[in-house]
Coordinates of C-alpha atoms in Angstrom, one line a residue:
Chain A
X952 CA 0.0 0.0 0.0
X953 CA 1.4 2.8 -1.3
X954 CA 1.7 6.4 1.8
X955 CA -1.1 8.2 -0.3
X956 CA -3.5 5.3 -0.1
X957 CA -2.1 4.9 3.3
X958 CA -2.9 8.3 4.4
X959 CA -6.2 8.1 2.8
X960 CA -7.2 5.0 4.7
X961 CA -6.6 6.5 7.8
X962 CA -8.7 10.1 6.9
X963 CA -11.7 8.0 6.3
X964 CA -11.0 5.3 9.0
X965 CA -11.0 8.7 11.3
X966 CA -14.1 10.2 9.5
X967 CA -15.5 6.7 10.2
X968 CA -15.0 6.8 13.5
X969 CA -16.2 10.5 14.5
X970 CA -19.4 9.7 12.5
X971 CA -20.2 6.7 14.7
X972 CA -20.2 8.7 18.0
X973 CA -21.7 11.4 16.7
X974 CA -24.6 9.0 15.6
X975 CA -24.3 7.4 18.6
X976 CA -24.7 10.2 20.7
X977 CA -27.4 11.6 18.6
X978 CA -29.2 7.8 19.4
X979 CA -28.8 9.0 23.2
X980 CA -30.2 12.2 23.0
X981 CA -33.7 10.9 21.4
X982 CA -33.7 8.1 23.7
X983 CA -32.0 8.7 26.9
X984 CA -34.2 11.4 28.0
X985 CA -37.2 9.1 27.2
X986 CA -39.3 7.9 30.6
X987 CA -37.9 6.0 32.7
X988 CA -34.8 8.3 33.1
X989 CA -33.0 5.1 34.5
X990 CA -31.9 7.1 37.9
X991 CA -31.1 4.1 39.6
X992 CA -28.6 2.4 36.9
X993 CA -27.4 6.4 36.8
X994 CA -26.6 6.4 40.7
X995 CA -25.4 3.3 40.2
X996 CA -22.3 4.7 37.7
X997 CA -22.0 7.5 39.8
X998 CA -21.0 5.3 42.7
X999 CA -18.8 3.0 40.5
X1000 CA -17.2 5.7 38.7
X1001 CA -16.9 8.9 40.7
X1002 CA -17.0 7.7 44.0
X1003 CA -14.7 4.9 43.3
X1004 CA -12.7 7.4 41.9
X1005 CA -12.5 9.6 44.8
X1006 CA -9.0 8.7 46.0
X1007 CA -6.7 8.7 42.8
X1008 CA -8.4 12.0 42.5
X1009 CA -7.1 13.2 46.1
X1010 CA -3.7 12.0 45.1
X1011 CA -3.6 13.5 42.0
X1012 CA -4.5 17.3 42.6
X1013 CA -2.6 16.9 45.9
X1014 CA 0.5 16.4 43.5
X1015 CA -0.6 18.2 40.7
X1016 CA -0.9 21.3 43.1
X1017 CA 2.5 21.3 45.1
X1018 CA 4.1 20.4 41.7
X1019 CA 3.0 23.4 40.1
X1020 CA 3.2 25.5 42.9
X1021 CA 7.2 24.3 43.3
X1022 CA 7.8 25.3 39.4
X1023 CA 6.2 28.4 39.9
X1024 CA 7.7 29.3 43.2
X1025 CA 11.4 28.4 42.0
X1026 CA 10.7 30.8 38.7
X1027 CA 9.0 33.6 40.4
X1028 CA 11.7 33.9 43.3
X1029 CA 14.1 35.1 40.9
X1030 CA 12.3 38.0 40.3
X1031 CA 12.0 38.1 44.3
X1032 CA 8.0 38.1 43.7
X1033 CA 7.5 35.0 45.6
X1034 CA 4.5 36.1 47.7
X1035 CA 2.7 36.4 44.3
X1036 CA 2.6 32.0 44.2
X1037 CA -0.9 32.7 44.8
X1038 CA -2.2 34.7 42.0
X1039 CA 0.1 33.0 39.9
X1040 CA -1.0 29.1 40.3
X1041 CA -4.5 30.2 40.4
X1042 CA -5.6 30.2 37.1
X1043 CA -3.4 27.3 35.3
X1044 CA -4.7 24.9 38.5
X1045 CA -8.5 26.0 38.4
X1046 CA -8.5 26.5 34.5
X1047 CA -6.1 24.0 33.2
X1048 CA -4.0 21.3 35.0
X1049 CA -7.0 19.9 37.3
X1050 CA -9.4 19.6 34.6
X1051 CA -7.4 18.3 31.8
X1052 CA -5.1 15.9 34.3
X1053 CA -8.0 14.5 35.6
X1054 CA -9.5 14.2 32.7
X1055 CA -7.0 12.2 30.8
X1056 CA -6.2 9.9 34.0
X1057 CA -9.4 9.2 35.8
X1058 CA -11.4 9.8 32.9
X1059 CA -9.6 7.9 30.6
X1060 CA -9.5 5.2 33.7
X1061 CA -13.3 5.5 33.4
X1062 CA -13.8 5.3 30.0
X1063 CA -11.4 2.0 30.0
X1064 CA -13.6 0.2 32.0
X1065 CA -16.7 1.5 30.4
X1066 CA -15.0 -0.2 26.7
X1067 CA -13.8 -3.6 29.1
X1068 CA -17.7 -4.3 30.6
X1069 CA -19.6 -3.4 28.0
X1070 CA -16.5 -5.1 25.5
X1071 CA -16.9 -8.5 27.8
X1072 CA -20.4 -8.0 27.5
X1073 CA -20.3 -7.7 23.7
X1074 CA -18.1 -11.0 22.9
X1075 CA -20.4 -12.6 25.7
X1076 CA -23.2 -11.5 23.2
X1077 CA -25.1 -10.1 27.0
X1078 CA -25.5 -6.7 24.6
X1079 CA -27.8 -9.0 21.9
X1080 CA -29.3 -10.7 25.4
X1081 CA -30.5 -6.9 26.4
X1082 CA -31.8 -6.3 23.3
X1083 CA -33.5 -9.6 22.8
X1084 CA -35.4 -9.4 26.3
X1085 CA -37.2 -6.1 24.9
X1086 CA -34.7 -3.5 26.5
X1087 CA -33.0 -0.6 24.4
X1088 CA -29.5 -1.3 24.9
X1089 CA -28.2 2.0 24.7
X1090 CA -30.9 3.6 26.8
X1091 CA -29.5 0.2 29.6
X1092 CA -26.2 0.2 29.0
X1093 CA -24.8 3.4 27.8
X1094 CA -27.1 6.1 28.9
X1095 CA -26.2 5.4 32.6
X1096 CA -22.6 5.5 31.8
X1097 CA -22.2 9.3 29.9
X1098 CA -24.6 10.6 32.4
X1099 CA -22.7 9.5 34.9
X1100 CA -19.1 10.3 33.8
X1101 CA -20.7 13.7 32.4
X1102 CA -21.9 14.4 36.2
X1103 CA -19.0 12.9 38.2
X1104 CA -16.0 14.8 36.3
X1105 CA -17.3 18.0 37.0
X1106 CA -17.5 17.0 40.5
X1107 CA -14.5 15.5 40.6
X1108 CA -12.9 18.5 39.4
X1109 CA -14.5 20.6 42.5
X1110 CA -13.0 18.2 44.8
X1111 CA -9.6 18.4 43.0
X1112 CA -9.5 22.1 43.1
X1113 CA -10.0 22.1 47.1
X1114 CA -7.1 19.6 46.9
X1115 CA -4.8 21.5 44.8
X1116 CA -5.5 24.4 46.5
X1117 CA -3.7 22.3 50.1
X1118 CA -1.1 21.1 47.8
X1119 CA -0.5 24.4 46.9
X1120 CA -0.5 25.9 50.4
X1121 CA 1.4 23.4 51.5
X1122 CA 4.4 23.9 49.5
X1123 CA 4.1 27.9 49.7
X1124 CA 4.3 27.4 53.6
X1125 CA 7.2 24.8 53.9
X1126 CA 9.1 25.6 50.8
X1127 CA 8.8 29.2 49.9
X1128 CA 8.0 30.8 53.6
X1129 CA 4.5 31.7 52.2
X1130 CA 1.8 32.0 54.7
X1131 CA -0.7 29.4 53.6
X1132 CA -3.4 31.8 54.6
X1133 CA -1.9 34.3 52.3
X1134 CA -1.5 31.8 49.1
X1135 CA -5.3 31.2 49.5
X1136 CA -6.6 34.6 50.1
X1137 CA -4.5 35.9 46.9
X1138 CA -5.6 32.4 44.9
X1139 CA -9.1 33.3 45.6
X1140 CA -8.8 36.3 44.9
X1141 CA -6.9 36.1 41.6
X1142 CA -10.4 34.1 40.3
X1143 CA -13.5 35.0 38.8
X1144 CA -16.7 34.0 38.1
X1145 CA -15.7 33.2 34.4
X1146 CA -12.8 30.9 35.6
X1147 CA -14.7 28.3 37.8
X1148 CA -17.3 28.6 34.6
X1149 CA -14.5 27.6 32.7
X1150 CA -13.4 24.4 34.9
X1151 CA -16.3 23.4 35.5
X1152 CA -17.3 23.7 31.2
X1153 CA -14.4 21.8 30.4
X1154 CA -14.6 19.1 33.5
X1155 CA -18.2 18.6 31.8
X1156 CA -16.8 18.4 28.2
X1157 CA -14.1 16.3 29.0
X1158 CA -17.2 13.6 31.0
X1159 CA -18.9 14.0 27.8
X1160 CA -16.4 12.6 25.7
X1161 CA -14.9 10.3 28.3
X1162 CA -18.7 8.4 28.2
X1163 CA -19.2 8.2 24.5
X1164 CA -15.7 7.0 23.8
X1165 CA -15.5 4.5 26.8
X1166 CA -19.2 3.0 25.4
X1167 CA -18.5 3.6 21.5
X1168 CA -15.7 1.4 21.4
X1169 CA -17.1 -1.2 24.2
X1170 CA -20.3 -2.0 21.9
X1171 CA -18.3 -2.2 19.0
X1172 CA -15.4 -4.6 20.0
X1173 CA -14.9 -7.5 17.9
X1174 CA -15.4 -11.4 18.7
X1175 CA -12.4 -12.7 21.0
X1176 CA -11.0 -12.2 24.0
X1177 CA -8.4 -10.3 22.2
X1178 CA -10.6 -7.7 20.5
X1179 CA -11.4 -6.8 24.5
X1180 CA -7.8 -5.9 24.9
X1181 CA -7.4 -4.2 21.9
X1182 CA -10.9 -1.7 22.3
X1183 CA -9.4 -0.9 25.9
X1184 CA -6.0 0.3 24.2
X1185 CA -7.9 1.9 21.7
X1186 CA -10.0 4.0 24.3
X1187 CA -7.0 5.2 26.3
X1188 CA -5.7 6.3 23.0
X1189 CA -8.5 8.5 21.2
X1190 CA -9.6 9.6 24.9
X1191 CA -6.3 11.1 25.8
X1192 CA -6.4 12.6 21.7
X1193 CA -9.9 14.2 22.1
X1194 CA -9.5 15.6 25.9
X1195 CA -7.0 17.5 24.7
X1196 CA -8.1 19.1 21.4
X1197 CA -11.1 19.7 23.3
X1198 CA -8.8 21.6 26.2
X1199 CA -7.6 23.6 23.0
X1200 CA -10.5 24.6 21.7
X1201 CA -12.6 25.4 25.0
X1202 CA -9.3 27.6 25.9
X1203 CA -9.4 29.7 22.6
X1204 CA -12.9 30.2 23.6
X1205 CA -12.8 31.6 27.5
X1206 CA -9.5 33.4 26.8
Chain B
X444 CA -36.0 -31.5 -2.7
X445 CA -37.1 -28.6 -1.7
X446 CA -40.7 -27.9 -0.2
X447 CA -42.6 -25.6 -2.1
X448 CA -42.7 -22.2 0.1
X449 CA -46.6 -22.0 0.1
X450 CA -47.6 -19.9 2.8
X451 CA -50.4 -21.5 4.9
X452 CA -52.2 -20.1 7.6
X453 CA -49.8 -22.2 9.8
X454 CA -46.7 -20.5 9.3
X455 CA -45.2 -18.6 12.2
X456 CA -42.1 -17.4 10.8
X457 CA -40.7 -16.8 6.5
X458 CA -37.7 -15.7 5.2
X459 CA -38.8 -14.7 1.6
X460 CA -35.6 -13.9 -0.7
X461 CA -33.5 -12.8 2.2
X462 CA -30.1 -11.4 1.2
X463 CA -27.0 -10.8 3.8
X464 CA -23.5 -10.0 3.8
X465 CA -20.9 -8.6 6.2
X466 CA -19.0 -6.7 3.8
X467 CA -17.5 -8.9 0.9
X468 CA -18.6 -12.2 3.4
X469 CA -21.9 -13.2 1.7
X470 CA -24.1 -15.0 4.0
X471 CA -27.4 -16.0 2.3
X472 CA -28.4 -14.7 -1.1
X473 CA -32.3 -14.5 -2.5
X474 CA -32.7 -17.3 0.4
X475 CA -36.5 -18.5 1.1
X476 CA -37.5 -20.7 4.6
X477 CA -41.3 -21.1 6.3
X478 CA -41.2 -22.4 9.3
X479 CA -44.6 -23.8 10.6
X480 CA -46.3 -22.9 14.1
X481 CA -45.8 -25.3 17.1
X482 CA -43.3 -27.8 15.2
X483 CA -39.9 -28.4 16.2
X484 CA -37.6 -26.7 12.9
X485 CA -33.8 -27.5 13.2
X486 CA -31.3 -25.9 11.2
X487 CA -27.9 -27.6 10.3
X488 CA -24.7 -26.5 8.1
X489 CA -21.1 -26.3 8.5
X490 CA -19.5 -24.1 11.1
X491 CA -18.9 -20.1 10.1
X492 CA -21.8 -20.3 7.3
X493 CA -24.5 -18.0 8.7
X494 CA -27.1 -20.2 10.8
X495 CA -27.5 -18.0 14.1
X496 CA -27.7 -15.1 11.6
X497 CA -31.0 -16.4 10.4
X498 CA -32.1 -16.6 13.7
X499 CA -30.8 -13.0 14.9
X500 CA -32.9 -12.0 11.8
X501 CA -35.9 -13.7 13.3
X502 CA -35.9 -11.0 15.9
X503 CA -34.5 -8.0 14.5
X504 CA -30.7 -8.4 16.0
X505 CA -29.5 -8.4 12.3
X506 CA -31.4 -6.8 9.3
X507 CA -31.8 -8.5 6.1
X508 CA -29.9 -6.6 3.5
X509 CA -32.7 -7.2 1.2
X510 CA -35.9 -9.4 1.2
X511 CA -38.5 -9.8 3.9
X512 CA -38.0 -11.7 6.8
X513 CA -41.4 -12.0 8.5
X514 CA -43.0 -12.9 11.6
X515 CA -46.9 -13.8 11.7
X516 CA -47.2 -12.0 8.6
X517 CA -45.5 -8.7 9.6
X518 CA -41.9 -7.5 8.0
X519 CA -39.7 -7.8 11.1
X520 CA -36.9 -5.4 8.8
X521 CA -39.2 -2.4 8.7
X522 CA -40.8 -2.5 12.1
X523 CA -39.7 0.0 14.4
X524 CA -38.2 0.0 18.4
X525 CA -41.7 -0.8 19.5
X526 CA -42.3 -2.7 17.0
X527 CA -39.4 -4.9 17.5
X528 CA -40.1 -4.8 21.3
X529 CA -43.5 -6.7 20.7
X530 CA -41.8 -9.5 18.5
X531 CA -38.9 -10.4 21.1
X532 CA -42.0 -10.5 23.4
X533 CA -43.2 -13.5 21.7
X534 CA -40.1 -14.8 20.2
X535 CA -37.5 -15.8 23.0
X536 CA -33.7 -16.5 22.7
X537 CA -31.4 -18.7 24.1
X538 CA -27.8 -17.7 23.3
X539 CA -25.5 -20.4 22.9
X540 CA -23.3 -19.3 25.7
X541 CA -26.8 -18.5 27.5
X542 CA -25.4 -14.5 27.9
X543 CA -26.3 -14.5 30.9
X544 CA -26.2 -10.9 33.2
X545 CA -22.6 -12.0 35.0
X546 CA -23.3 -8.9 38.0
X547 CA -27.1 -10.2 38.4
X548 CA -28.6 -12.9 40.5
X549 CA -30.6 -16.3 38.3
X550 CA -33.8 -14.3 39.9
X551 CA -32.6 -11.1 38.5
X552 CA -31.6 -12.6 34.9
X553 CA -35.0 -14.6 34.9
X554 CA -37.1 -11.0 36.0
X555 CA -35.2 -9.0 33.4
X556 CA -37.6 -9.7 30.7
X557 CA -40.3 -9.4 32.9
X558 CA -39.7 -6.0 34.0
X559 CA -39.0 -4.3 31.0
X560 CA -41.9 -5.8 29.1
X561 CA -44.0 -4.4 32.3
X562 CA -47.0 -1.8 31.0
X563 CA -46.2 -0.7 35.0
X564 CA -42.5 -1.5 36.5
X565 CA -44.8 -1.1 39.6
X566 CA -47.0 -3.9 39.5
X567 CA -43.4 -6.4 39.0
X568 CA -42.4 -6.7 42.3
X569 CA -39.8 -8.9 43.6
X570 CA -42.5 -11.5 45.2
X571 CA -44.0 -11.4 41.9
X572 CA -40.3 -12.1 40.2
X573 CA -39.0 -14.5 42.4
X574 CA -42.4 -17.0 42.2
X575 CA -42.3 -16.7 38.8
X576 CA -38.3 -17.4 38.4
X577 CA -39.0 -20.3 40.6
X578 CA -41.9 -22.0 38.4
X579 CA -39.3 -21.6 35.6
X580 CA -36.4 -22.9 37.4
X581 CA -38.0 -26.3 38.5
X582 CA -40.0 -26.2 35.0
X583 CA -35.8 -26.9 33.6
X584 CA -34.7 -29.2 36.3
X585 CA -33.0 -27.2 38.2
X586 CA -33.1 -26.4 42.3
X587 CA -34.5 -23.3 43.6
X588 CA -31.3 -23.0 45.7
X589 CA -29.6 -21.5 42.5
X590 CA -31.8 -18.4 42.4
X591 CA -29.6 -16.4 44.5
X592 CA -25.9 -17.6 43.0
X593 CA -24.6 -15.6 40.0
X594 CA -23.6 -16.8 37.3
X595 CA -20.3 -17.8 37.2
X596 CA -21.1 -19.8 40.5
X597 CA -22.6 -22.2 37.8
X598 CA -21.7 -25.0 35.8
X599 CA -22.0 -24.6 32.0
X600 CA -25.1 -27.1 31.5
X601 CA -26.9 -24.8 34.9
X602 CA -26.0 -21.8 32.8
X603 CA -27.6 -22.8 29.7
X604 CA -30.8 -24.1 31.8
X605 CA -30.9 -20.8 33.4
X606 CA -31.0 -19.0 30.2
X607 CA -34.1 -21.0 29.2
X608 CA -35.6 -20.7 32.1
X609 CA -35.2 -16.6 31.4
X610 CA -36.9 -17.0 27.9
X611 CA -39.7 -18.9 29.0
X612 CA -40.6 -16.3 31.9
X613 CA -42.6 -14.2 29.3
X614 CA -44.4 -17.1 27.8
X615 CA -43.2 -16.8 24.3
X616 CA -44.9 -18.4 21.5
X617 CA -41.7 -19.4 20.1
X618 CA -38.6 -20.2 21.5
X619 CA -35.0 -19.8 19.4
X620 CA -31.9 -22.2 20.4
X621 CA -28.4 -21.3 19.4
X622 CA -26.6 -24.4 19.6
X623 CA -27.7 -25.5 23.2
X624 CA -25.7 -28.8 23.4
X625 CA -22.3 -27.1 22.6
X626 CA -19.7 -27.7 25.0
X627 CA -21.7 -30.1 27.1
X628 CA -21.4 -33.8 28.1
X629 CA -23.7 -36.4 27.0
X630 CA -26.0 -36.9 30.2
X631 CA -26.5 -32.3 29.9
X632 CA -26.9 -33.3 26.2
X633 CA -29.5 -35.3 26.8
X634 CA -31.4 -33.1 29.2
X635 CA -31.6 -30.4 27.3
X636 CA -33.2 -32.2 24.0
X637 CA -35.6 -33.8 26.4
X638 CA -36.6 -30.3 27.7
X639 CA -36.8 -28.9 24.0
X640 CA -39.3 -31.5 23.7
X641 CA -41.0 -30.6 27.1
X642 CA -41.7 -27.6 26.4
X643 CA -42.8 -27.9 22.7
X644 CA -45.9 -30.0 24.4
X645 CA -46.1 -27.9 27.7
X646 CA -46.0 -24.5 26.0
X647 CA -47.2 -25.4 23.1
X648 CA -43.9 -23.2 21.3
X649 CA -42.6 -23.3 18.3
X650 CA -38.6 -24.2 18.9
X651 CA -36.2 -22.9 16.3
X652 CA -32.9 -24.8 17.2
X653 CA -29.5 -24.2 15.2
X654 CA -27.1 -27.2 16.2
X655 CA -24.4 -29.5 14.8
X656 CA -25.4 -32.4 17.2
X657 CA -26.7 -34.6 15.0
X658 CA -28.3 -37.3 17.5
X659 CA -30.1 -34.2 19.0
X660 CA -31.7 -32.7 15.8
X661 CA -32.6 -36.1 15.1
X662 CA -34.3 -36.4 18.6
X663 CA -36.7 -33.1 18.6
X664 CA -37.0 -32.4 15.1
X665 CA -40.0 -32.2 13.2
X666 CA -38.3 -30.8 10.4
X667 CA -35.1 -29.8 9.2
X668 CA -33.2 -27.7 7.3
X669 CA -29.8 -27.3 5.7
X670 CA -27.6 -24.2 5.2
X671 CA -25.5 -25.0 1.8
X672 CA -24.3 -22.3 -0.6
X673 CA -25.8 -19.3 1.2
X674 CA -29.3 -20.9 0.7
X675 CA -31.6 -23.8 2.2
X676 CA -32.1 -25.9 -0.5
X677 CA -32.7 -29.2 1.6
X678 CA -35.6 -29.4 3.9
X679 CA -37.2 -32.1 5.3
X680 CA -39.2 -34.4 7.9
X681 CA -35.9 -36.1 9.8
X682 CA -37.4 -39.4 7.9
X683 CA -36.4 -37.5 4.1
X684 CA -33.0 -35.5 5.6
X685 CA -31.7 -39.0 7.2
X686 CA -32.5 -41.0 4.2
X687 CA -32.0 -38.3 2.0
X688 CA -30.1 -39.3 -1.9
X689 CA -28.4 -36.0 -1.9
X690 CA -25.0 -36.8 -1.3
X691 CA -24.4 -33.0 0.2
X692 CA -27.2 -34.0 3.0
X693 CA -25.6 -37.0 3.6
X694 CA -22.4 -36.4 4.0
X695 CA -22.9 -33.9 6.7
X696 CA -25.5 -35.6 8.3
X697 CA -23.2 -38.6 8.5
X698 CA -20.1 -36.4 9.4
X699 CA -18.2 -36.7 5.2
X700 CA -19.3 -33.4 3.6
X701 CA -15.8 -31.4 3.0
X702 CA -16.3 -27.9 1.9
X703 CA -14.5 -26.7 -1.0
X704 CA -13.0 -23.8 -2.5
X705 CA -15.7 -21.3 -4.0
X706 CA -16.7 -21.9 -7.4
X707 CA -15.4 -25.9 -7.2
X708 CA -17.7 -28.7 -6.5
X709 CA -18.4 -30.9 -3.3
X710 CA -16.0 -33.0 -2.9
X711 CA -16.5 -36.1 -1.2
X712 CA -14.8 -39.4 0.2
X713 CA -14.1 -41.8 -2.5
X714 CA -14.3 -38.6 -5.3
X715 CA -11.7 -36.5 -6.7
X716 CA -13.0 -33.3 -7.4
X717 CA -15.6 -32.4 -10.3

């Protein structure tokens, strides 16, 4: 196969690919909101994915936090404005790191065990067995799951803010002499209403596509235990991919 | 040969110039089967030819890619989600691996149907589930003690009980079996073409089964049909197929039948090619 033919496989292998979640999450629009809304099997993913993922959270924006509050301390004491850590970590935590690194770690955690279920449950032909005992498979199986990851990230993302904000006051304190008081006041203060709408817009996003690409690529595995493997791989991938051209985008738009 | 496709008040289910592929893979072409209410209608053919797909057809799971496939007179391709939803109502399933729900109880698997097909969710309770999972547990032999284990607590012939025991919760008038002897020993073998048999006269169903035990579509059959060349050009009482002339039907039947290459004839044991 020669590169152009190459290249061109791949173009409409991606075209492919975005047309099936768009027409899958077109499917889940019409019947998703349809009665019953499902708000057990929703609670139930909730649970399983956000509360589950309540301590890799912690430790991540606990990191994330003093990491960037280290970098930025180290560079801003040469200009001996130190005391500004605050205002400075504000807006790349709140706006950018917590979102986007939870995003492409617990999400794409998520959204791997969303394609390994629902991929078992494919090869297992459970997915036929749904639809063959009158159910709507992706108003069972897959409604529950992007409602859920589209809930739990943004609430994730609170929690890892409050977090970051400690990691961040605890590096100020013991590293750079900053009161901790002081680093929060001037982080708070260094935020407005626009920036939590901004975290909280792309923590939303980012569940969105974490659901949809977790599902998509769980109902379509192939036969074998294999083709399992390979969908989980696959999901890691394009997740990771998308969160991030999404973070572009969404940061082109609020600033 | 081949029974005239006359459709007669009788017939339950017909696939009338039914066409299928999976991309360049061609699975049946301009193929025609009736299959009459209350008998017993096995399918046979080699393995990887397309029999649970005319099954999935029956109830929607795959579309025809042309043709009508047709159940009590109504196009099963054109229907819509509720119109699909009141075929799998009467036409049940058994998967060959049973597909059972691996997080949910036997009760829960055997209510499943029962609570989505529920005018009210309401009026299903759990009572009402778990007397009704137990009629259909001891209606396939098995002990009520296994309502609460999950699945993988149980053995592969339990597990393929358990998933007919699901299907015939809702009563369905006819009752599709993919391969339900595979993987199991002779005495589970047994069992289950005895209760394919049970419950053709208990339930008065029509069973579909798709198998390559030959003893067992011998055993419950009424009629039978063979997949060859993306059609069924061989249907029979089990009288005609077992004493059939064509050497195709016999050579399967009797375990010779070697597939060729496409566009090269049978070949068989004692022949060399064309």
């Amino acid at each position: 196969m020669n590169p152009i033919e190459r290249f061109g496989r791949i173009v409409v292998g991606g075209l492919e690919w975005l047309g099936g979640i768009a027409s899958l999450f077109a499917r889940l629009l019409v019947v998703g909101p349809r009665s019953p809304l499902g708000v057990d099997d929703i609670a139930a993913q909730m649970v399983h994915q956000g509360v589950k993922s309540l301590p890799i959270t912690t430790f991540l924006s606990l990191f994330i936090g003093m990491i960037l509050a280290w970098q930025f301390g180290w560079a801003l004491k040469d200009f001996g404005a130190v005391q500004a850590l605050g205002y400075a970590s504000s807006l790349a935590l709140v706006c950018e790191l917590v979102p986007t690194l939870i995003a492409i770690t617990v999400g794409a955690k998520m959204a791997a065990g969303m394609t390994a279920e629902l991929g078992s449950m494919k090869v297992t032909e459970q997915i036929d067995a749904v639809a063959a005992l009158g159910a709507d498979p992706i108003k069972k199986l897959i409604w529950p799951r992007v409602v859920a990851a589209t809930l739990a990230q943004p609430l994730l993302v609170v929690w890892g803010n409050i977090i970051a904000i400690f990691g961040g006051m605890l590096i100020a304190e013991w590293v750079y002499g900053v009161p901790a008081g002081y680093f929060y006041e001037t982080y708070i203060d260094e935020l407005k209403p626009i920036d939590y709408f901004c975290s909280l817009t792309k923590a939303t996003t980012f569940g969105v596509i974490v659901g949809l690409i977790g599902c998509f690529h769980g109902f379509n595995t192939k036969f074998g235990t294999e083709a399992v493997g390979v969908a989980t791989t696959q999901t890691v991938v394009a997740t990771s991919i998308c969160i991030i051209i999404a973070d572009f985008y969404l940061t082109m738009v609020f600033f | 040969m081949t029974e005239p496709t006359v459709v007669t008040p009788q017939t339950i289910i017909e696939f009338k110039k039914v066409t299928k592929a999976f991309g360049d893979n061609l699975i049946y072409e301009d193929m025609d089967l009736l299959v009459r209410k209350g008998e017993t209608f096995t399918i046979i053919g080699g393995s990887g030819l397309g029999k649970s797909v005319c099954m999935k057809m029956m109830i929607g799971l795959l579309r025809a890619d042309s043709g009508e496939v047709l159940f009590n007179g109504e196009d099963v391709g054109a229907l819509d989600d509720d119109g699909l939803r009141r075929v799998r109502r009467k036409v049940a399933y058994v998967f060959q691996g049973g597909a059972l729900f691996d997080s949910m109880s036997v009760v829960e698997n055997i209510g499943y149907g029962l609570r989505e097909h529920a005018a009210d969710r309401r009026t299903v309770t759990d009572e009402l589930v778990r007397e009704k999972a137990t009629t259909c547990i001891e209606m396939v032999g098995l002990e009520t003690t296994v309502l609460d284990q999950l699945p993988a607590s149980l053995s592969g012939g339990m597990r393929k009980r358990v998933a007919l025991a699901r299907s015939i919760a809702l009563e369905p008038e006819v009752i599709l079996y993919d391969e339900p002897t595979t993987g199991l020993d002779p005495k589970n073998i047994k069992r289950i073409g005895d209760m394919i048999r049970k419950l053709q006269k208990e339930l008065r169903v029509t069973s579909i089964v798709v198998t390559h035990d030959m003893p067992m579509a011998r055993k419950v059959s009424d009629r039978v049909a063979m997949l060859y060349e993306h059609k069924f050009p061989f249907v029979g009482t089990v009288q005609q197929m077992w004493h059939s002339k064509h050497a195709e039907v016999r050579d399967f039947i009797h375990g010779t039948l070697r597939r060729p290459p496409a566009g090269q004839p049978v070949a068989r044991e004692g022949h060399h090619g064309a």
